[in-house]
mmCIF file of C-alpha atoms in Angstrom:
data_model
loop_
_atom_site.group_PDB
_atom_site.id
_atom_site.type_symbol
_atom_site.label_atom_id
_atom_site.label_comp_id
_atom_site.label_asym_id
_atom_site.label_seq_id
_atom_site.Cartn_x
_atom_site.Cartn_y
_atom_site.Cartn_z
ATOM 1 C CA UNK A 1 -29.495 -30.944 29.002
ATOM 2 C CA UNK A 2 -28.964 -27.774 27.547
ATOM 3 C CA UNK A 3 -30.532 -27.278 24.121
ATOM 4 C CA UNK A 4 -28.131 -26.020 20.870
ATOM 5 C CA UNK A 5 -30.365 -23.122 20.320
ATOM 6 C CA UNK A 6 -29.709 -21.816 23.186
ATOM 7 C CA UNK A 7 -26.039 -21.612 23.143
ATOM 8 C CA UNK A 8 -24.132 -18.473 22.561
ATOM 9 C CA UNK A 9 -23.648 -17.653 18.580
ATOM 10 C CA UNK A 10 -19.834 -17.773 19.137
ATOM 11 C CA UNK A 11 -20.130 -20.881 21.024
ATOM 12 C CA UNK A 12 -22.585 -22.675 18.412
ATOM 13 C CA UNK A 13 -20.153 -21.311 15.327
ATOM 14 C CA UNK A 14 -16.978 -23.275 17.065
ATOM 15 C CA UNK A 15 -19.309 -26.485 17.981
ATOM 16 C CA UNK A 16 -20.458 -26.309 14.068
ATOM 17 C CA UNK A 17 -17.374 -25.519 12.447
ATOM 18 C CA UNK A 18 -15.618 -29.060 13.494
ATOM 19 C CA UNK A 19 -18.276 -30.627 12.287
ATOM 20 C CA UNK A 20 -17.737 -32.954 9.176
ATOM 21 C CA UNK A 21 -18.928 -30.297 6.296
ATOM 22 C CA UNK A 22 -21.291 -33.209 4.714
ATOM 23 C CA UNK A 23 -23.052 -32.847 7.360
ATOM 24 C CA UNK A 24 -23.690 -29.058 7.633
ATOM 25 C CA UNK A 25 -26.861 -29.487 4.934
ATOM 26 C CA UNK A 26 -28.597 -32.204 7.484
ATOM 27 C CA UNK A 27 -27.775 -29.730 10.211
ATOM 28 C CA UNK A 28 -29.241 -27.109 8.399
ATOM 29 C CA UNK A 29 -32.754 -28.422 8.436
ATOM 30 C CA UNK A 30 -33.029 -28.959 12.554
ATOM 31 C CA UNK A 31 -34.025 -25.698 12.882
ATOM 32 C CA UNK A 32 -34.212 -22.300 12.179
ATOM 33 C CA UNK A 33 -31.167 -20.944 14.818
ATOM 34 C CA UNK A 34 -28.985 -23.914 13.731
ATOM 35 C CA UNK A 35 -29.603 -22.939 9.783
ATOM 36 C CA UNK A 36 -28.694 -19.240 10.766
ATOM 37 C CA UNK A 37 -25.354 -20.451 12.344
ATOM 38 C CA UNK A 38 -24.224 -22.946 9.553
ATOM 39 C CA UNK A 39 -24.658 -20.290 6.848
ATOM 40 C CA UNK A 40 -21.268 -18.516 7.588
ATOM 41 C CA UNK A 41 -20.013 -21.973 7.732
ATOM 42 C CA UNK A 42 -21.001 -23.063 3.965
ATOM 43 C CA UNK A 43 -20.413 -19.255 2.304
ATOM 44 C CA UNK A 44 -16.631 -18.685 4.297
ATOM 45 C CA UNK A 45 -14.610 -20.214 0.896
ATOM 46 C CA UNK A 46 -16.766 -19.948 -2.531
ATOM 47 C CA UNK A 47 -15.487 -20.272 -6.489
ATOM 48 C CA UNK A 48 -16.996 -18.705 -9.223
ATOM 49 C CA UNK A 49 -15.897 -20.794 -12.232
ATOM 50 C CA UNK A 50 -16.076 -22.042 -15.793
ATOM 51 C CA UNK A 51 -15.571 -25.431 -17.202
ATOM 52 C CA UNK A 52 -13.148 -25.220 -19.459
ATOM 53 C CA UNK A 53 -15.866 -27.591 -22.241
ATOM 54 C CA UNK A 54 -18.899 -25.890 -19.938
ATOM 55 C CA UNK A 55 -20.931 -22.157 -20.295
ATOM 56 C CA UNK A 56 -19.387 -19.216 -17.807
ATOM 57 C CA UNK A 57 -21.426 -18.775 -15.177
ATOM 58 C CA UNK A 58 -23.673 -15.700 -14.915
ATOM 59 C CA UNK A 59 -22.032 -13.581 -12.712
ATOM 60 C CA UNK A 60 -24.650 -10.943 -12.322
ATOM 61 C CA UNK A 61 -27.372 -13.099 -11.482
ATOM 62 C CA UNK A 62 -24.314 -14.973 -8.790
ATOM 63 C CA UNK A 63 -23.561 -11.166 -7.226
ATOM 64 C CA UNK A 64 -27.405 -10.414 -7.739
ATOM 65 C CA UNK A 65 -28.111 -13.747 -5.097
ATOM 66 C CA UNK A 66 -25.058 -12.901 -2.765
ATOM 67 C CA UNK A 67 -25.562 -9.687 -2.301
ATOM 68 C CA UNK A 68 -29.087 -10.008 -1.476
ATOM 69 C CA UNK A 69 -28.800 -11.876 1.450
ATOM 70 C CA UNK A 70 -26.365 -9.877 4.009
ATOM 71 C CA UNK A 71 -26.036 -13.231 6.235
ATOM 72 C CA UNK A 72 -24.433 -14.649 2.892
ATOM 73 C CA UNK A 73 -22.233 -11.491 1.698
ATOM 74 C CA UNK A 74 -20.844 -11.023 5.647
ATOM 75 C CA UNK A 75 -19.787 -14.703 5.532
ATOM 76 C CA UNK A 76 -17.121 -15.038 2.721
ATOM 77 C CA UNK A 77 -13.696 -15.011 3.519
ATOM 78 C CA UNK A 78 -11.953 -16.506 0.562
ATOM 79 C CA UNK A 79 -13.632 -16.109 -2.587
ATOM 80 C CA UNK A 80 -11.873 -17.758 -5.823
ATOM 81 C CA UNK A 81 -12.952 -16.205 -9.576
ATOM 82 C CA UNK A 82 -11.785 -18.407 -12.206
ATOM 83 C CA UNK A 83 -13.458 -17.505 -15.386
ATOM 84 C CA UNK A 84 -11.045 -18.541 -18.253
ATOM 85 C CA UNK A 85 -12.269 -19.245 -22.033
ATOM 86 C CA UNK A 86 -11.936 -22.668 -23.036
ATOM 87 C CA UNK A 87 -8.727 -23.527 -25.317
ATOM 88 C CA UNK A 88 -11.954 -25.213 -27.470
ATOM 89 C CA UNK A 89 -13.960 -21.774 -27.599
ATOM 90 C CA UNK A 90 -11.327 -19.407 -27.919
ATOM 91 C CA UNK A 91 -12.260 -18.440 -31.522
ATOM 92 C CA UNK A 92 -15.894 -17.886 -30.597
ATOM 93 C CA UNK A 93 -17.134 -14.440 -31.261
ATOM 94 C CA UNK A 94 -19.315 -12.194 -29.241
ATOM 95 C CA UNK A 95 -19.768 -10.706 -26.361
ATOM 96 C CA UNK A 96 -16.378 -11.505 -23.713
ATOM 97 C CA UNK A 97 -16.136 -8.298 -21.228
ATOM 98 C CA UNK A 98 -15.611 -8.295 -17.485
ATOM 99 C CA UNK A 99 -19.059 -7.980 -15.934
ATOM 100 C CA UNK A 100 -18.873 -4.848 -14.212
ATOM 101 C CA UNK A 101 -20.706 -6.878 -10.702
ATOM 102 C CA UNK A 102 -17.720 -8.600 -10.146
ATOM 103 C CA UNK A 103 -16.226 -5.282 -9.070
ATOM 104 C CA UNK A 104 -19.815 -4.278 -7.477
ATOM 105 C CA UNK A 105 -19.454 -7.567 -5.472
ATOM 106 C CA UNK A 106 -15.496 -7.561 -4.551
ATOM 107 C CA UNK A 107 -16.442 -4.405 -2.495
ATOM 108 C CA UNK A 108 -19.409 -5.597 -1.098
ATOM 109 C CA UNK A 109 -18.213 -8.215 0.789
ATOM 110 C CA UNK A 110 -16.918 -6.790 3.948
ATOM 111 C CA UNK A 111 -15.564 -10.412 5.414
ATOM 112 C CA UNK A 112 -13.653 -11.030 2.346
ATOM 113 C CA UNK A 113 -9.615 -11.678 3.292
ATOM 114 C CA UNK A 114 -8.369 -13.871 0.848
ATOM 115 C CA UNK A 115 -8.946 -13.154 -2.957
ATOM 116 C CA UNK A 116 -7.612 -15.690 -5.948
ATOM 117 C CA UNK A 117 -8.278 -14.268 -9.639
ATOM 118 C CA UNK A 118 -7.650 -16.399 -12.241
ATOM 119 C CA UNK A 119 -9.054 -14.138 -15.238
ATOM 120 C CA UNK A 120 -7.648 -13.821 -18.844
ATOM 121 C CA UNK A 121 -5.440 -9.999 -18.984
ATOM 122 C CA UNK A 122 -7.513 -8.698 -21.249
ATOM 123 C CA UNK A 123 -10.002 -8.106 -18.027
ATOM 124 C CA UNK A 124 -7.202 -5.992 -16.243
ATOM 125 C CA UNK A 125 -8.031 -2.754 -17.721
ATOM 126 C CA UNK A 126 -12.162 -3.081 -17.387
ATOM 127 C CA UNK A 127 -11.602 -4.057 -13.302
ATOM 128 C CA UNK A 128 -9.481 -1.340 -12.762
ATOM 129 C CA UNK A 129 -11.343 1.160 -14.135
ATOM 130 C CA UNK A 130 -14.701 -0.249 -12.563
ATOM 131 C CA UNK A 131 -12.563 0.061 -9.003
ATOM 132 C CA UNK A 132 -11.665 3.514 -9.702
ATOM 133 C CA UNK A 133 -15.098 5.041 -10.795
ATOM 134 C CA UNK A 134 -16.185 2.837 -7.495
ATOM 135 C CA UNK A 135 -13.558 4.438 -5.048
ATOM 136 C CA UNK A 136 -13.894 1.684 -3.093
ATOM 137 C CA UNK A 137 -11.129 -0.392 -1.605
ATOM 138 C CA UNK A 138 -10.846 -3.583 -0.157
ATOM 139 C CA UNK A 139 -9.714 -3.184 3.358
ATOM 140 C CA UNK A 140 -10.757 -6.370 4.827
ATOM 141 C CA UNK A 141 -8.174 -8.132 2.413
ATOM 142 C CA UNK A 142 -5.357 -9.921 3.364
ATOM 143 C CA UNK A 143 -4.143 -11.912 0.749
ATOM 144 C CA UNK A 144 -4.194 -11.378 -3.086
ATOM 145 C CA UNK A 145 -3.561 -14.427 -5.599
ATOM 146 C CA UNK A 146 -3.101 -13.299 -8.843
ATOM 147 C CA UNK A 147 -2.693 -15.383 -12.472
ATOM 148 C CA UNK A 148 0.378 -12.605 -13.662
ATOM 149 C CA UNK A 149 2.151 -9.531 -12.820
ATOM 150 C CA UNK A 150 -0.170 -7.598 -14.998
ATOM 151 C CA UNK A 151 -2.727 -7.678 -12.581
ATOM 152 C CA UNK A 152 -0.423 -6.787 -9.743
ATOM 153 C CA UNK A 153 -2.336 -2.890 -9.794
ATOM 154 C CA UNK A 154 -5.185 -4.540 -8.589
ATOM 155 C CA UNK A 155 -2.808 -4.458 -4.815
ATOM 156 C CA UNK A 156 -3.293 -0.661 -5.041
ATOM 157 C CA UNK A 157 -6.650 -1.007 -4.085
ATOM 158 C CA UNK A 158 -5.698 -3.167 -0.869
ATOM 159 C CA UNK A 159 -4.694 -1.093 1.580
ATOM 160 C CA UNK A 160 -3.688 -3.951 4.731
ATOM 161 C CA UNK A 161 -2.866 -6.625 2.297
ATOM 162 C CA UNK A 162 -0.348 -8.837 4.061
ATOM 163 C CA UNK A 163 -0.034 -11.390 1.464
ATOM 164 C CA UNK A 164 1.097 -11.475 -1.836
ATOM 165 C CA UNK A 165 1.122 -14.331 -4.793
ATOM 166 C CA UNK A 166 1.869 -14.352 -7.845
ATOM 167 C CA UNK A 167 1.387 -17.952 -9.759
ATOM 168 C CA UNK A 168 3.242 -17.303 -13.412
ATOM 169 C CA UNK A 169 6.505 -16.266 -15.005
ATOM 170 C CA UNK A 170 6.586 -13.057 -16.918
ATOM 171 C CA UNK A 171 9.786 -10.990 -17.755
ATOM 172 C CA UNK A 172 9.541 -8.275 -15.426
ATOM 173 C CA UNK A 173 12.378 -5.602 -14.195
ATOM 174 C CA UNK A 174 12.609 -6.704 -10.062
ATOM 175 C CA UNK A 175 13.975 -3.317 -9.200
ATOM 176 C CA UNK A 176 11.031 -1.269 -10.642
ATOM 177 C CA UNK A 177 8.168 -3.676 -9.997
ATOM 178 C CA UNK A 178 9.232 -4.278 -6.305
ATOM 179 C CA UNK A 179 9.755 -0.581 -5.431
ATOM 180 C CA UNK A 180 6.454 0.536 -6.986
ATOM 181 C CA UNK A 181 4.439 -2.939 -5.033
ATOM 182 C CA UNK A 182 6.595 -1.805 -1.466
ATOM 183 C CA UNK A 183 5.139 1.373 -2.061
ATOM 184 C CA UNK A 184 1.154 0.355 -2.559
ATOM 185 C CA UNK A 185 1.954 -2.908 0.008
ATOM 186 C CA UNK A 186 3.760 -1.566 2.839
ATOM 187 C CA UNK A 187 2.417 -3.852 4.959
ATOM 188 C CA UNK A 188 3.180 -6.985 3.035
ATOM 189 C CA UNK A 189 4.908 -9.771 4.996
ATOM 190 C CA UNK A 190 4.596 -12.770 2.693
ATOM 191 C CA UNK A 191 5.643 -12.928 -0.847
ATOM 192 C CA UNK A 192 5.337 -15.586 -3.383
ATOM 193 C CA UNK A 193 6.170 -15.694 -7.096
ATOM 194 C CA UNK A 194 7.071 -18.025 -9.667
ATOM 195 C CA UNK A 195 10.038 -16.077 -11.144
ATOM 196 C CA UNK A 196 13.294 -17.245 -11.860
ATOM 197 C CA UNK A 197 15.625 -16.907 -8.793
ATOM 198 C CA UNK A 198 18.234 -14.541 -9.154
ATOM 199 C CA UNK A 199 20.435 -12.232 -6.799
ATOM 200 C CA UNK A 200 18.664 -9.165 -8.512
ATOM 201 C CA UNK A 201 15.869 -10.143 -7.198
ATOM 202 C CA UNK A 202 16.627 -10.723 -3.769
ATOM 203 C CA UNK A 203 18.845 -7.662 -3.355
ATOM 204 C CA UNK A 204 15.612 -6.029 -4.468
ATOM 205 C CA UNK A 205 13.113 -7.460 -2.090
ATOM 206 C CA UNK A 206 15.808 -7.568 0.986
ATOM 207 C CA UNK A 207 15.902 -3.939 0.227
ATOM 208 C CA UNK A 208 12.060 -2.626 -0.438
ATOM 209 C CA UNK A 209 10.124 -5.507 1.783
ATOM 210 C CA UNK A 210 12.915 -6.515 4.883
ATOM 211 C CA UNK A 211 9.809 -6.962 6.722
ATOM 212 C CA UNK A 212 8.945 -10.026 4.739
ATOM 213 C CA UNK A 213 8.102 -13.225 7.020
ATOM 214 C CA UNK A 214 7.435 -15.482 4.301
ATOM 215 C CA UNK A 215 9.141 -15.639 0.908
ATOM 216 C CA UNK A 216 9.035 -17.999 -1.940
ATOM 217 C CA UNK A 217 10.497 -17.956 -5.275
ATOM 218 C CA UNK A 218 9.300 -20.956 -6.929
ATOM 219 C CA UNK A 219 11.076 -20.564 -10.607
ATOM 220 C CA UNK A 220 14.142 -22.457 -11.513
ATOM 221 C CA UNK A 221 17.693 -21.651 -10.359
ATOM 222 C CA UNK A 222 20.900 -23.456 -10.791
ATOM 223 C CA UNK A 223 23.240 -25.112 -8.012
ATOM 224 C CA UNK A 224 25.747 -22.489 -8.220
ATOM 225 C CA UNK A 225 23.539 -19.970 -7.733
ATOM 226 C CA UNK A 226 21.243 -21.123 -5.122
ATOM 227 C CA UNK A 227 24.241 -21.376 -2.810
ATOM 228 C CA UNK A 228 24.353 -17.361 -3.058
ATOM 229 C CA UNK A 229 20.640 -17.411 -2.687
ATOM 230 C CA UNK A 230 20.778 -18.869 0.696
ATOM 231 C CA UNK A 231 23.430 -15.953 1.507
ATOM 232 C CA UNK A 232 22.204 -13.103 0.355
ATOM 233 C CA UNK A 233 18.559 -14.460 2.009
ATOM 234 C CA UNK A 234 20.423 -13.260 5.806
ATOM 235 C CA UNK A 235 19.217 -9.806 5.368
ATOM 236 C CA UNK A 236 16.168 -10.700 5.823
ATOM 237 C CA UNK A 237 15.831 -10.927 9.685
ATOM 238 C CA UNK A 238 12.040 -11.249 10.514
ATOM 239 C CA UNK A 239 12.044 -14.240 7.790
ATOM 240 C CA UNK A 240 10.292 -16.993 9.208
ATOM 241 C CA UNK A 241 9.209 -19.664 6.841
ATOM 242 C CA UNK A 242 11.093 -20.314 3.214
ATOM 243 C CA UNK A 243 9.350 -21.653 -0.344
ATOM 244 C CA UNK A 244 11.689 -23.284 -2.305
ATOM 245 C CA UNK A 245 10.905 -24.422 -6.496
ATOM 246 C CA UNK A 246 10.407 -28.289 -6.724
ATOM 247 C CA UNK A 247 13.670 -30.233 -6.889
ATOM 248 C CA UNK A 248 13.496 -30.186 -10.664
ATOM 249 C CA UNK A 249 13.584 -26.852 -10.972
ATOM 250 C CA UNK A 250 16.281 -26.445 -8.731
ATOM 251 C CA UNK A 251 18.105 -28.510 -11.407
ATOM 252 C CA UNK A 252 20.365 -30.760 -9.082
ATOM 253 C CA UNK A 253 18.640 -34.234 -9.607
ATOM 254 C CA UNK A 254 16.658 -36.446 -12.268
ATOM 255 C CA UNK A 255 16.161 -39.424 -10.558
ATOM 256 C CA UNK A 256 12.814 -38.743 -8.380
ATOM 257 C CA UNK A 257 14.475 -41.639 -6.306
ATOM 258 C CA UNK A 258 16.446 -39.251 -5.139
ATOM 259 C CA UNK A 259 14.211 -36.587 -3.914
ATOM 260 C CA UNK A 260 14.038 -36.900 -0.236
ATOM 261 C CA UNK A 261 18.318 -37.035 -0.141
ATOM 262 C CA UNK A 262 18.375 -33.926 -2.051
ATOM 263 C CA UNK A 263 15.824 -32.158 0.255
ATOM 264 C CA UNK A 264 17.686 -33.286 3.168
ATOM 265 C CA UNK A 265 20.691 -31.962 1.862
ATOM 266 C CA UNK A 266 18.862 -28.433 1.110
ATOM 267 C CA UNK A 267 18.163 -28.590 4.981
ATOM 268 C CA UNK A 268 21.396 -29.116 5.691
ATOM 269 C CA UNK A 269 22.492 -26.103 3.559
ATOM 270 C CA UNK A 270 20.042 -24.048 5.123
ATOM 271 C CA UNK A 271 21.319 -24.526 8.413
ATOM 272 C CA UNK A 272 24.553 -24.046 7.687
ATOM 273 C CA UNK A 273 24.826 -21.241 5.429
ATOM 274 C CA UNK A 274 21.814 -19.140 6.887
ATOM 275 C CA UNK A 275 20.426 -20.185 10.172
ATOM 276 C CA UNK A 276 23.950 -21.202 11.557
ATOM 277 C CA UNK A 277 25.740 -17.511 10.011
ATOM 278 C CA UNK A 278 23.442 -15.515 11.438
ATOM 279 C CA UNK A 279 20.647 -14.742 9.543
ATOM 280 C CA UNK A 280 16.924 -15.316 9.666
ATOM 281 C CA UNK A 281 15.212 -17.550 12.279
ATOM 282 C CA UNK A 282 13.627 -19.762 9.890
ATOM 283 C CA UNK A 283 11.215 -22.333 11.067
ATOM 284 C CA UNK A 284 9.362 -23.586 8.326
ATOM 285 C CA UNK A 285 10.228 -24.935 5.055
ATOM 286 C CA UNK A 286 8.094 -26.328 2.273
ATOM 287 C CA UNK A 287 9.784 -27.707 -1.209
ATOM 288 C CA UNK A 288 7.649 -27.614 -4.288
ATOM 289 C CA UNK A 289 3.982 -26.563 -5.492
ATOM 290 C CA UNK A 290 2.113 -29.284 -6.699
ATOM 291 C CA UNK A 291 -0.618 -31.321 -5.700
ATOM 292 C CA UNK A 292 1.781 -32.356 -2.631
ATOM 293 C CA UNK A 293 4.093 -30.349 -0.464
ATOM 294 C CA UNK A 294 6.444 -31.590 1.923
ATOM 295 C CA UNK A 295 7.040 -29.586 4.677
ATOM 296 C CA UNK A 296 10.220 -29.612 6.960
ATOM 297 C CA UNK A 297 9.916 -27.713 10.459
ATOM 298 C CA UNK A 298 12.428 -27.247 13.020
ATOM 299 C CA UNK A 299 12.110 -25.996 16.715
ATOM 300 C CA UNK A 300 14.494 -22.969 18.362
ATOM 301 C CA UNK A 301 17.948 -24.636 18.608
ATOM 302 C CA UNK A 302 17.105 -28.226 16.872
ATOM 303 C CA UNK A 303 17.122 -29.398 12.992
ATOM 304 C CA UNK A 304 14.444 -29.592 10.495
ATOM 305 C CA UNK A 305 12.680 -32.627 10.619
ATOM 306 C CA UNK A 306 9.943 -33.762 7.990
ATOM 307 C CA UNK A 307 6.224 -32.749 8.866
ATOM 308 C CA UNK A 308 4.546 -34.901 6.118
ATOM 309 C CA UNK A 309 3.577 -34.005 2.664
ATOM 310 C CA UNK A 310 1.025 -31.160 2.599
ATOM 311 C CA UNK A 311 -1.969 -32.430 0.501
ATOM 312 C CA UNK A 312 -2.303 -28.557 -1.021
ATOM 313 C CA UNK A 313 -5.526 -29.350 -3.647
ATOM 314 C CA UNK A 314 -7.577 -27.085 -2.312
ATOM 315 C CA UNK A 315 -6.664 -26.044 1.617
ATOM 316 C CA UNK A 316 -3.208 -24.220 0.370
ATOM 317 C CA UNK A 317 -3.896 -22.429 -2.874
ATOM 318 C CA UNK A 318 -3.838 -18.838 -1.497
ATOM 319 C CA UNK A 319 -2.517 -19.206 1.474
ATOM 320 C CA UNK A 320 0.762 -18.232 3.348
ATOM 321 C CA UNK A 321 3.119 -20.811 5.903
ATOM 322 C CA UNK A 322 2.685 -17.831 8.714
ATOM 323 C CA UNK A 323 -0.253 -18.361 11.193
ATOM 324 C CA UNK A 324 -2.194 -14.878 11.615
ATOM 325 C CA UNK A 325 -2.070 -13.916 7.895
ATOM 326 C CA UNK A 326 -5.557 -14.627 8.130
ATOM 327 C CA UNK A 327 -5.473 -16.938 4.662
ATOM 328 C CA UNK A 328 -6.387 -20.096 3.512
ATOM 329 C CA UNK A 329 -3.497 -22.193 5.058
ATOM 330 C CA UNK A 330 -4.121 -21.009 8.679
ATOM 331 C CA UNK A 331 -5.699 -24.647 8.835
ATOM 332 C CA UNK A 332 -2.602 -26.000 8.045
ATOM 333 C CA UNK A 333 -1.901 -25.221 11.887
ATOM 334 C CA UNK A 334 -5.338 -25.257 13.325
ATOM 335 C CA UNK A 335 -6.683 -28.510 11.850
ATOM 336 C CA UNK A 336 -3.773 -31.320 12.200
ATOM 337 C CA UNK A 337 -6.113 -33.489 9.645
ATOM 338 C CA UNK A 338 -5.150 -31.343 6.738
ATOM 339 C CA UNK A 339 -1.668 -32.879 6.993
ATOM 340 C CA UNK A 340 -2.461 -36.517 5.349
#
């Protein structure tokens, strides 16, 4: 019988990693070897948060612990930093900078692909200016999940990102914001804002970021309009997989008995006035963004069907509908019991 230890690392990572994660402590303790190889395991995804009625954690001593250990630093891939005040706090006085590890430890990692901020603006400036004096980028990113456009700069310091979210509405000017983030993201093949849909917009991104595979615009648009949103969406040929806003925001029904007809008859409309005229290949479809997702797929030559409703708490936040982004939803098509 051949003993675990002595099983190739890679081998012993992919045995490990379909293992049920409550039980990654217990395996932790068999041995030495087996605690080495479930460390990558426990550190890939980690969140750095504050309660909103709780203390902020102490980020210096959590960069100070992390970066100590280089087992621990070379195994995340998705780290999440959500350190907002408390609505009950925000009157407090005292000290309320950026700590400047945060930066020290963002280019430290060199595993890290997926990054989600979710920090107040007023740390936009401090960050930036602790990444310039650094000149450090992050070139293992992929994907960048941001709280507003305001912290959109922070892309400049991504040179391979691939994938792009924005999770807020702000009035912006499409034309100027898109050309100057094509310039910084030239690699970017998935996009994903809340913004209101409009034909500026699209004309925009059709004509800075063709490329795109993935796009979502997840604001609300009306009827009309969405009708030349599906048509002016057929210049964008590599276009794979398609976010659409929840039903309500696409303002054509009130009764949530009537959800699934209405999606069907989005489906329909996609087929007909984009797949069916020519444009994009699209495969994938997901309607929505909260705590559920349902997701409609369709093979070469057949009709979406419904996939099940995503259970996104968690898995999807950060992540992109394309495999090989190298985000958080690649389990979406690697482990089938993500789909509930």
């Amino acid at each position: 019988m051949t003993n675990l230890d002595s099983l190739p690392y890679d081998v012993l990572y992919e045995i490990l990693s379909k293992l049920d994660k409550e039980l990654w402590k217990g395996v932790s303790l068999v041995s030495k070897s087996l605690r080495l190889a479930i460390i990558p395991l426990i550190f890939r995804k980690i969140r750095i948060e504050k309660w909103y009625f709780g203390a902020a954690p102490n980020t210096g001593e959590i960069s100070e612990v992390i970066l100590s250990n280089e087992v621990i630093a070379g195994s995340i891939m998705v780290l999440d930093i959500a350190l907002r005040r408390a609505l009950s706090d925000s009157s407090q006085t005292g000290e309320d900078t950026l700590p400047a590890s945060i930066a020290k430890l963002l280019t430290s990692l060199p595993s890290l692909t997926c990054l989600i901020i979710d920090l107040p603006a007023r740390y936009t400036e401090p960050l930036f200016t602790d990444f310039k004096a650094d000149t450090k980028k992050l070139v293992s990113l992929r994907s960048l999940v941001i709280p507003a456009w305001v912290w959109a700069p922070l892309a400049q310091f991504c040179p391979h990102l691939q994938s792009f979210q924005v999770e807020s509405q702000a009035p912006w000017s499409p034309g100027e914001n898109i050309t100057w983030f094509a310039q910084q993201c030239p690699n970017i093949t998935a996009f994903v804002c809340f913004e209101e849909i409009s034909t500026v917009t699209i004309k925009a991104l059709g004509e800075h970021l063709p490329q795109l595979e993935e796009l979502g615009l997840l604001g609300t648009v009306e009827e009309r309009a969405f009708v030349d949103y599906l048509k002016d969406l057929r210049s964008f040929r590599k276009l794979r997989a398609l976010r659409l806003p929840p039903i309500l925001r696409l303002r054509m029904v009130s009764d949530p008995a009537d959800y699934e007809t209405v999606e069907k008859a989005l489906m329909d409309a996609i087929e007909r006035l984009l797949i069916a005229k020519g444009g994009p290949n699209i495969n994938v479809v997901t309607v929505g963004c909260s705590s559920r997702v349902p997701i409609y797929r369709r093979a070469q030559g057949e009709r979406f069907k419904l996939k099940r409703a995503l259970d996104v708490s968690g898995q999807y936040r950060g992540g992109m509908l394309v495999p090989g982004h190298s985000t958080a939803l690649d389990s979406l098509f690697n482990e089938p019991e993500t789909l509930k």
